[in-house]
Amino acid sequence: MSSTIGTLFKVSTFGESHGKAVGAIVDGCPANLLLSEADIQPQLTRRRPGQSAMTTARDEADQVTILSGVENGKTLGTPIGLMVKNKDQRPGDYGEMSNVPRPSHADFTYQMKYGNRAASGGGRSSARETIGRVAAGAIAEKWLFEQFGTRIVSWVSSVGDIDARDLTMEGLTREQVDANIIRCPDAVAAEKMVGLVKKTAARKDSVGGVLTCVAENIPVGLGEPVFERMEASLAQAMLSIPATKGFEIGSGFSGARMFGSQHNDPFEMKADGRLGTSTNFSGGVQGGISNGEPLVFRIAFKPPATIGMAQETSTFEGEATVLEAKGRHDPCVVPRAIPIVEAMTALTLMDFVLRQAYRNA
Amino acid sequence: MSSTIGTLFKVSTFGESHGKAVGAIVDGCPANLLLSEADIQPQLTRRRPGQSAMTTARDEADQVTILSGVENGKTLGTPIGLMVKNKDQRPGDYGEMSNVPRPSHADFTYQMKYGNRAASGGGRSSARETIGRVAAGAIAEKWLFEQFGTRIVSWVSSVGDIDARDLTMEGLTREQVDANIIRCPDAVAAEKMVGLVKKTAARKDSVGGVLTCVAENIPVGLGEPVFERMEASLAQAMLSIPATKGFEIGSGFSGARMFGSQHNDPFEMKADGRLGTSTNFSGGVQGGISNGEPLVFRIAFKPPATIGMAQETSTFEGEATVLEAKGRHDPCVVPRAIPIVEAMTALTLMDFVLRQAYRNA
Amino acid sequence: MSSTIGTLFKVSTFGESHGKAVGAIVDGCPANLLLSEADIQPQLTRRRPGQSAMTTARDEADQVTILSGVENGKTLGTPIGLMVKNKDQRPGDYGEMSNVPRPSHADFTYQMKYGNRAASGGGRSSARETIGRVAAGAIAEKWLFEQFGTRIVSWVSSVGDIDARDLTMEGLTREQVDANIIRCPDAVAAEKMVGLVKKTAARKDSVGGVLTCVAENIPVGLGEPVFERMEASLAQAMLSIPATKGFEIGSGFSGARMFGSQHNDPFEMKADGRLGTSTNFSGGVQGGISNGEPLVFRIAFKPPATIGMAQETSTFEGEATVLEAKGRHDPCVVPRAIPIVEAMTALTLMDFVLRQAYRNA
Amino acid sequence: MSSTIGTLFKVSTFGESHGKAVGAIVDGCPANLLLSEADIQPQLTRRRPGQSAMTTARDEADQVTILSGVENGKTLGTPIGLMVKNKDQRPGDYGEMSNVPRPSHADFTYQMKYGNRAASGGGRSSARETIGRVAAGAIAEKWLFEQFGTRIVSWVSSVGDIDARDLTMEGLTREQVDANIIRCPDAVAAEKMVGLVKKTAARKDSVGGVLTCVAENIPVGLGEPVFERMEASLAQAMLSIPATKGFEIGSGFSGARMFGSQHNDPFEMKADGRLGTSTNFSGGVQGGISNGEPLVFRIAFKPPATIGMAQETSTFEGEATVLEAKGRHDPCVVPRAIPIVEAMTALTLMDFVLRQAYRNA
């Protein structure tokens, strides 16, 4: 287990689907940040399942409680304990699957690694684990916004084979992202995506998708070469989210098909007196260090592993069997993953900002 | 700076292009591994520039010396100091660039982060930094092979818009990879790639590419959920390599276009009595933990930033200028990146194996 | 803030006196340990104030709840969330002290470090912070006992200038330690100590003391040279406990007055076939590594800083004033510190055991 | 092995007595510090054996080379590689001891932990390991002095049963400490100490001692509660030095015999406008955080384990034998330990200063 991330802004999470609670400890938050549950709840609510036809219908209130680290509405500089109670603490529908590891799910690997597993099967690979991250990320995000005006916005850029048109961040807000249930700001593509997810759900299947995330107003100089280059740490943060299969920054995989003369971002003096670049194939990072341009990256999510459709597979003992998952399951996780991606971005940036401070002191 | 990686198998690297030496300390290597410089040199030699028309012609011998941690041909269990002397310790051709940060290079960001930078410009973003990693990786690789028969092979799967046909690892060896200078085992594609690189070099441009890496004979149960899931740590390791822009595992970005019924890897009993999967869209990982199938992943490399072709850009002070890099530069780094990718894979796996040990004890 | 300790057995604590709760996350506990709140509660109860005339009378139930990481009575291998609610969440008696930093208390330094401080003054230097450690330590202790029969017993060896006679561990149990309220197994000394504490309390003063701790049945080979030698990590663990001023192992400071010919522990074959030593001036550690003999160490605790007696001091602004602490305060903390010392010992050993596993694999 | 220390100022050391070299990597040193070998050499020279009748006569030049991280006389902000070659790389006199673990030496525990050991026996418990620390400490010390005027001075306060009179730091310099070969600034005690060491050496025995260390001009607010309180980290740093048995800060063990009314340090406004304390039983630390008063602490060193005098002991196999160490050995290590203690103090403070920076930003 490695449930702690960060060097100076250190977040440790705990919790499975069916224990008493999930949550996190945030250690290293600067003192005197105005903070209450109301600052944290909105992103938790965006993460919550059952918000729309797109996502599973289990009702989870996910109300966060601050247990420590805040007094008189201000952070103390001490660890902030965060807790969200689980509503349903008993293993239910999941019980009967126990002898058949779900294909491409964590049942098998958890059992092999730990010699035990949660009744829900996936243990910490459960989406519910991400609650602690989202709560912690909301704190980082608030501090970054107050210090630098940092804005982090993620959206759905593809579902299955339906791609949104290329969207720049210019003016793009979370409200616009949330304007439709699939959270794709390209309304035309969004409608097609919703149709695809509905059809997929109807036949008890699931479908993957891609998120784009942009972070603006990032100080120059963040990232710790060599093993914690900005892109390396973002990649780790993003691929620590369940169901992810890929990460790319700036030009990404398409950059591998380009020539240097096309790909290099020329420097130019910006209107605000900052030396910037006229293109951003770098995605805001050079030499592993932020250059002041927006960070732009994408994360690939596989289709959810748990599907109601019949699958031929095998028991733990190797006997062939057919599995049909009971209950309701997310046919597509990308809309719900948005606040998680935003949170992991904020946690990564926050830690880098604090680590850079001594160089500017 | 963050030049240390690993929890139990801990590697710290040091060195720039023009200091006296580069190298690494490997802390946590199990005792009693047979080890000499001869075990480490081959991968360093594969990493060396000037091996072919494909890569830059600077002559660097890159002979490694073991400074500590080995006695009578066996590791002591104590830190292994590794050093490779730099031949050319004085800043040369690079001098005149100092007022113009090279586009998409690390000159600008290092200067902004540290308020200083090496004469060579990129400091630790120099390819020479990777020598320490390759040396350390060779040690990990040897131990993993002796324990589990682990084999790690990487190859060039695309250069620019030329793709190799899909290659499985079955029988693929490093010797086969090295059979041509571009290190692509698809001979037909290799020839085209070489042609493209030559044309690119002729016009003083550079070109990107993609590496595929496969690691076989991996124990089940490696990876530390949640923040050090196998894919998260591999992504961090790979994107810590200079010039990388993307990472994907298994189905990767194409998996985001698939349905769960296609993407799920059904379980089946393998001939060797191990419960495995009949497909491997997961890329050897489920729930962040290795499942015993081969790890399969790809890394995107951008075209090298330093090109001889004239580029319009700006000085540090914002004055427009034209930059033409002097000297010889790599038109394409992917062939040389192969031993680095293999090394970072070995380092990642080695640390996970040691961290898993107590669960099996 | 640095509220996380351990490499593979990682404990993160949170909480102040007057927030909603205190607690910890225990990450890295092996799966399949039988565990319930009943295994943790006894040491929390031993730590509780108000148990006797010796300690402060605030009534705190300190009931622990396991929030995650355990299912069907067994650990899952995932993070174990632990929480103890605070009863009194509002700043009370403490309010009026705010302009006068208590001498030798943490009021001043917390205010200077964080630019803020908890109403209770000391923030994380509060004894209440140790609850998370004691809860986590109980888990480690259970696992160590089951694996190796490890027994950890601490007792009061001096209060003020009253010393217990030299006690060896042979047969010494926690029950015997708890037989009197001062927790000193030398009944004669204990009575004097109790008398001294009563007299000290009567004049609203406080008094220091020393704890001895012995840990038996320790595997050979624990400790990670060079910076995490067994004695270095024990020293860190012990001096992270509030009010500590010193640590010594084996011969300790008296060893500095000895000759090598006296101090060296000769090897001899033990009855159980283990090569041991006939004396134990080393305190169970040689070269930073456990040698299989009992670990023996001592911790000095200063007299508690908060006293009711009038003290001449100064306000934050430098104005001379007289301070008399209101309310009831511990005149002597050493009896209550026993479970904390035992917990920190268990946490230190547990982490070393897990880190050693790969060498024995 | 755990040969890395520090969070932002990270030092990794390598090397045994008989490998090719010993040294360290210093990662996280701020850029633009003027630095050359001449800044590092003096403390290495103070650490060197063979300087006087007090210490062993092996001739070791111990010339340090900076391998990286410095260009044009200034630090780059990148890792600083430091190397000192070993002169004698072959196991010599030590060979014949191999079947008899030296009492209270690391031979036995290294063999048991690693299943292997260096020919010199103690591996990393060798005094030679400390070279890397001393070199790294000199860098930290230079930076701290330039930033805050921090001065760190250690001296011998007892040898065997001979105590120096209580010395305050007022005006005490390293030159005064070095004025006699035992490095005790109390000339009367020094003479007695020298006599004792000579007598001890003459009968092929060894003797222990205590070092006091004072660090002045320390910023308020350093230390990271709870697990890295200033005293906890200092204790760890000091007890990571070979042959140490105890650590105490401020009043230390004598503080455990005091009453709160005696021990509390009253606040008062200092001449320089800083709120300070009129006494310093706290040793410069309250609540784990520096309060601006001098840090004062003491470290107990046992008598060196290797003695020429005949000792009854046992072989690895348990056979009784008599051991007489060949060659020349240090009869007393405390004079040589001074630069090591100073270095570990500097490393600890440096890391805390960098970690505190973001709170002051």
Short mmCIF file of N, CA and C in Angstrom, two decimals, chain B residues 166-258:
data_model
loop_
_atom_site.label_atom_id
_atom_site.label_comp_id
_atom_site.label_asym_id
_atom_site.label_seq_id
_atom_site.Cartn_x
_atom_site.Cartn_y
_atom_site.Cartn_z
N ASP B 166 2.76 -4.33 -35.87
CA ASP B 166 2.59 -4.73 -34.48
C ASP B 166 3.47 -5.93 -34.17
N LEU B 167 4.33 -5.77 -33.22
CA LEU B 167 5.26 -6.85 -32.89
C LEU B 167 4.92 -7.40 -31.50
N THR B 168 4.83 -8.69 -31.41
CA THR B 168 4.70 -9.26 -30.07
C THR B 168 6.10 -9.59 -29.59
N MET B 169 6.22 -9.91 -28.32
CA MET B 169 7.55 -10.11 -27.78
C MET B 169 8.07 -11.52 -28.07
N GLU B 170 7.17 -12.45 -28.26
CA GLU B 170 7.54 -13.86 -28.51
C GLU B 170 8.90 -13.99 -29.19
N GLY B 171 9.90 -14.30 -28.40
CA GLY B 171 11.20 -14.54 -29.02
C GLY B 171 12.02 -13.30 -29.33
N LEU B 172 11.43 -12.14 -29.12
CA LEU B 172 12.16 -10.93 -29.49
C LEU B 172 13.29 -10.66 -28.50
N THR B 173 14.49 -10.46 -29.03
CA THR B 173 15.66 -10.25 -28.17
C THR B 173 16.28 -8.88 -28.43
N ARG B 174 17.13 -8.47 -27.51
CA ARG B 174 17.85 -7.21 -27.72
C ARG B 174 18.76 -7.30 -28.93
N GLU B 175 19.26 -8.50 -29.19
CA GLU B 175 20.12 -8.66 -30.35
C GLU B 175 19.33 -8.36 -31.62
N GLN B 176 18.11 -8.88 -31.65
CA GLN B 176 17.27 -8.60 -32.82
C GLN B 176 16.95 -7.12 -32.94
N VAL B 177 16.69 -6.50 -31.79
CA VAL B 177 16.40 -5.06 -31.80
C VAL B 177 17.60 -4.30 -32.35
N ASP B 178 18.79 -4.73 -31.95
CA ASP B 178 20.01 -4.02 -32.35
C ASP B 178 20.49 -4.40 -33.76
N ALA B 179 19.71 -5.25 -34.42
CA ALA B 179 20.15 -5.72 -35.74
C ALA B 179 20.24 -4.59 -36.76
N ASN B 180 19.43 -3.55 -36.57
CA ASN B 180 19.60 -2.39 -37.45
C ASN B 180 19.79 -1.14 -36.60
N ILE B 181 20.31 -0.10 -37.25
CA ILE B 181 20.75 1.06 -36.46
C ILE B 181 19.59 1.85 -35.87
N ILE B 182 18.40 1.68 -36.41
CA ILE B 182 17.26 2.41 -35.84
C ILE B 182 16.58 1.62 -34.72
N ARG B 183 17.02 0.37 -34.57
CA ARG B 183 16.53 -0.51 -33.51
C ARG B 183 15.02 -0.77 -33.60
N CYS B 184 14.59 -1.04 -34.82
CA CYS B 184 13.20 -1.45 -35.04
C CYS B 184 13.22 -2.85 -35.63
N PRO B 185 12.63 -3.82 -34.96
CA PRO B 185 12.75 -5.22 -35.43
C PRO B 185 11.94 -5.51 -36.69
N ASP B 186 11.11 -4.57 -37.12
CA ASP B 186 10.41 -4.73 -38.41
C ASP B 186 11.35 -4.16 -39.48
N ALA B 187 12.01 -5.04 -40.19
CA ALA B 187 13.10 -4.61 -41.09
C ALA B 187 12.60 -3.67 -42.18
N VAL B 188 11.40 -3.91 -42.64
CA VAL B 188 10.84 -3.06 -43.71
C VAL B 188 10.63 -1.63 -43.19
N ALA B 189 9.98 -1.54 -42.04
CA ALA B 189 9.76 -0.22 -41.45
C ALA B 189 11.09 0.42 -41.09
N ALA B 190 12.02 -0.40 -40.59
CA ALA B 190 13.31 0.12 -40.16
C ALA B 190 14.02 0.87 -41.29
N GLU B 191 13.96 0.28 -42.44
CA GLU B 191 14.62 0.91 -43.58
C GLU B 191 14.02 2.28 -43.88
N LYS B 192 12.69 2.32 -43.85
CA LYS B 192 12.01 3.61 -44.08
C LYS B 192 12.36 4.62 -42.99
N MET B 193 12.41 4.15 -41.76
CA MET B 193 12.74 5.04 -40.64
C MET B 193 14.13 5.65 -40.82
N VAL B 194 15.08 4.78 -41.21
CA VAL B 194 16.45 5.26 -41.40
C VAL B 194 16.46 6.32 -42.49
N GLY B 195 15.73 6.07 -43.55
CA GLY B 195 15.65 7.05 -44.63
C GLY B 195 15.09 8.38 -44.13
N LEU B 196 14.04 8.29 -43.32
CA LEU B 196 13.43 9.51 -42.81
C LEU B 196 14.40 10.29 -41.91
N VAL B 197 15.10 9.56 -41.06
CA VAL B 197 16.04 10.24 -40.17
C VAL B 197 17.15 10.91 -40.97
N LYS B 198 17.64 10.21 -42.01
CA LYS B 198 18.71 10.79 -42.82
C LYS B 198 18.25 12.07 -43.52
N LYS B 199 17.06 12.01 -44.09
CA LYS B 199 16.52 13.20 -44.75
C LYS B 199 16.34 14.35 -43.76
N THR B 200 15.87 13.97 -42.57
CA THR B 200 15.63 14.98 -41.53
C THR B 200 16.95 15.61 -41.10
N ALA B 201 17.95 14.78 -40.92
CA ALA B 201 19.27 15.28 -40.52
C ALA B 201 19.85 16.18 -41.60
N ALA B 202 19.63 15.79 -42.84
CA ALA B 202 20.21 16.55 -43.95
C ALA B 202 19.69 17.99 -43.96
N ARG B 203 18.43 18.16 -43.58
CA ARG B 203 17.91 19.54 -43.58
C ARG B 203 18.01 20.16 -42.18
N LYS B 204 18.85 19.55 -41.33
CA LYS B 204 19.13 20.07 -39.98
C LYS B 204 17.88 20.16 -39.11
N ASP B 205 16.99 19.21 -39.32
CA ASP B 205 15.78 19.15 -38.51
C ASP B 205 15.87 17.92 -37.60
N SER B 206 14.84 17.67 -36.83
CA SER B 206 14.80 16.49 -35.97
C SER B 206 13.41 15.89 -36.06
N VAL B 207 13.28 14.67 -35.55
CA VAL B 207 11.98 13.99 -35.66
C VAL B 207 11.74 13.14 -34.41
N GLY B 208 10.47 13.00 -34.03
CA GLY B 208 10.09 12.23 -32.84
C GLY B 208 9.88 10.77 -33.13
N GLY B 209 9.43 10.04 -32.12
CA GLY B 209 9.16 8.63 -32.30
C GLY B 209 8.57 8.01 -31.05
N VAL B 210 8.23 6.74 -31.17
CA VAL B 210 7.59 6.02 -30.06
C VAL B 210 8.39 4.75 -29.76
N LEU B 211 8.58 4.47 -28.48
CA LEU B 211 9.16 3.20 -28.07
C LEU B 211 8.08 2.32 -27.47
N THR B 212 8.16 1.04 -27.77
CA THR B 212 7.35 0.06 -27.06
C THR B 212 8.28 -0.70 -26.12
N CYS B 213 7.77 -1.07 -24.96
CA CYS B 213 8.57 -1.87 -24.04
C CYS B 213 7.71 -3.00 -23.50
N VAL B 214 8.30 -4.18 -23.43
CA VAL B 214 7.61 -5.35 -22.88
C VAL B 214 8.47 -5.96 -21.80
N ALA B 215 7.85 -6.28 -20.69
CA ALA B 215 8.57 -6.97 -19.60
C ALA B 215 7.84 -8.26 -19.29
N GLU B 216 8.55 -9.36 -19.44
CA GLU B 216 7.98 -10.69 -19.24
C GLU B 216 8.49 -11.33 -17.96
N ASN B 217 7.75 -12.32 -17.50
CA ASN B 217 8.12 -13.06 -16.28
C ASN B 217 8.16 -12.12 -15.08
N ILE B 218 7.02 -11.51 -14.87
CA ILE B 218 6.82 -10.55 -13.79
C ILE B 218 5.98 -11.25 -12.71
N PRO B 219 6.43 -11.23 -11.46
CA PRO B 219 5.61 -11.86 -10.43
C PRO B 219 4.23 -11.19 -10.33
N VAL B 220 3.23 -11.96 -9.98
CA VAL B 220 1.91 -11.39 -9.69
C VAL B 220 1.99 -10.61 -8.38
N GLY B 221 1.29 -9.49 -8.30
CA GLY B 221 1.15 -8.80 -7.02
C GLY B 221 2.00 -7.56 -6.86
N LEU B 222 2.72 -7.14 -7.89
CA LEU B 222 3.57 -5.95 -7.77
C LEU B 222 2.76 -4.67 -8.03
N GLY B 223 3.14 -3.61 -7.34
CA GLY B 223 2.44 -2.33 -7.45
C GLY B 223 1.85 -1.99 -6.10
N GLU B 224 1.84 -0.71 -5.77
CA GLU B 224 1.40 -0.31 -4.43
C GLU B 224 0.25 0.69 -4.52
N PRO B 225 -0.97 0.17 -4.60
CA PRO B 225 -2.11 1.08 -4.61
C PRO B 225 -2.10 1.96 -3.35
N VAL B 226 -2.59 3.23 -3.44
CA VAL B 226 -3.19 3.77 -4.63
C VAL B 226 -2.26 4.70 -5.41
N PHE B 227 -1.33 5.36 -4.72
CA PHE B 227 -0.59 6.38 -5.47
C PHE B 227 0.61 5.79 -6.21
N GLU B 228 0.96 4.58 -5.90
CA GLU B 228 2.04 3.93 -6.63
C GLU B 228 1.55 2.65 -7.29
N ARG B 229 0.38 2.77 -7.92
CA ARG B 229 -0.06 1.69 -8.79
C ARG B 229 1.05 1.43 -9.81
N MET B 230 1.13 0.20 -10.28
CA MET B 230 2.17 -0.14 -11.24
C MET B 230 2.20 0.84 -12.41
N GLU B 231 1.05 1.13 -12.99
CA GLU B 231 1.04 2.00 -14.18
C GLU B 231 1.40 3.43 -13.81
N ALA B 232 1.06 3.85 -12.58
CA ALA B 232 1.40 5.20 -12.14
C ALA B 232 2.91 5.35 -11.98
N SER B 233 3.53 4.34 -11.39
CA SER B 233 4.97 4.42 -11.18
C SER B 233 5.74 4.26 -12.49
N LEU B 234 5.24 3.39 -13.37
CA LEU B 234 5.88 3.28 -14.68
C LEU B 234 5.76 4.60 -15.44
N ALA B 235 4.60 5.21 -15.36
CA ALA B 235 4.40 6.49 -16.07
C ALA B 235 5.35 7.55 -15.54
N GLN B 236 5.47 7.60 -14.22
CA GLN B 236 6.40 8.57 -13.64
C GLN B 236 7.83 8.29 -14.12
N ALA B 237 8.21 7.03 -14.06
CA ALA B 237 9.57 6.64 -14.44
C ALA B 237 9.83 7.02 -15.90
N MET B 238 8.88 6.76 -16.76
CA MET B 238 9.11 7.00 -18.19
C MET B 238 9.08 8.50 -18.50
N LEU B 239 8.16 9.23 -17.90
CA LEU B 239 8.07 10.66 -18.19
C LEU B 239 9.14 11.45 -17.44
N SER B 240 9.96 10.76 -16.66
CA SER B 240 11.14 11.44 -16.09
C SER B 240 12.31 11.41 -17.08
N ILE B 241 12.14 10.69 -18.20
CA ILE B 241 13.18 10.65 -19.23
C ILE B 241 13.05 11.90 -20.10
N PRO B 242 14.16 12.57 -20.40
CA PRO B 242 14.07 13.78 -21.21
C PRO B 242 13.35 13.52 -22.53
N ALA B 243 12.57 14.50 -22.98
CA ALA B 243 11.93 14.52 -24.30
C ALA B 243 10.68 13.66 -24.41
N THR B 244 10.20 13.11 -23.31
CA THR B 244 8.98 12.29 -23.37
C THR B 244 7.73 13.17 -23.29
N LYS B 245 6.70 12.74 -24.00
CA LYS B 245 5.43 13.50 -23.99
C LYS B 245 4.23 12.64 -23.66
N GLY B 246 4.38 11.33 -23.62
CA GLY B 246 3.20 10.52 -23.35
C GLY B 246 3.57 9.11 -22.94
N PHE B 247 2.64 8.47 -22.25
CA PHE B 247 2.80 7.09 -21.78
C PHE B 247 1.46 6.40 -21.89
N GLU B 248 1.46 5.16 -22.37
CA GLU B 248 0.22 4.40 -22.33
C GLU B 248 0.55 2.94 -22.06
N ILE B 249 -0.36 2.27 -21.38
CA ILE B 249 -0.14 0.86 -21.01
C ILE B 249 -1.28 0.03 -21.57
N GLY B 250 -0.93 -1.18 -22.04
CA GLY B 250 -1.94 -2.06 -22.62
C GLY B 250 -2.64 -1.37 -23.76
N SER B 251 -3.96 -1.35 -23.71
CA SER B 251 -4.74 -0.73 -24.80
C SER B 251 -4.49 0.77 -24.91
N GLY B 252 -4.12 1.41 -23.82
CA GLY B 252 -3.78 2.82 -23.83
C GLY B 252 -4.89 3.71 -24.34
N PHE B 253 -4.51 4.69 -25.16
CA PHE B 253 -5.52 5.63 -25.68
C PHE B 253 -6.53 4.93 -26.58
N SER B 254 -6.11 3.86 -27.24
CA SER B 254 -7.08 3.18 -28.09
C SER B 254 -8.11 2.45 -27.23
N GLY B 255 -7.73 2.10 -26.01
CA GLY B 255 -8.69 1.46 -25.10
C GLY B 255 -9.84 2.38 -24.73
N ALA B 256 -9.59 3.68 -24.78
CA ALA B 256 -10.65 4.64 -24.47
C ALA B 256 -11.73 4.66 -25.54
N ARG B 257 -11.47 4.03 -26.66
CA ARG B 257 -12.45 3.98 -27.75
C ARG B 257 -13.19 2.64 -27.78
N MET B 258 -12.93 1.80 -26.81
CA MET B 258 -13.48 0.45 -26.83
C MET B 258 -14.65 0.28 -25.86
#
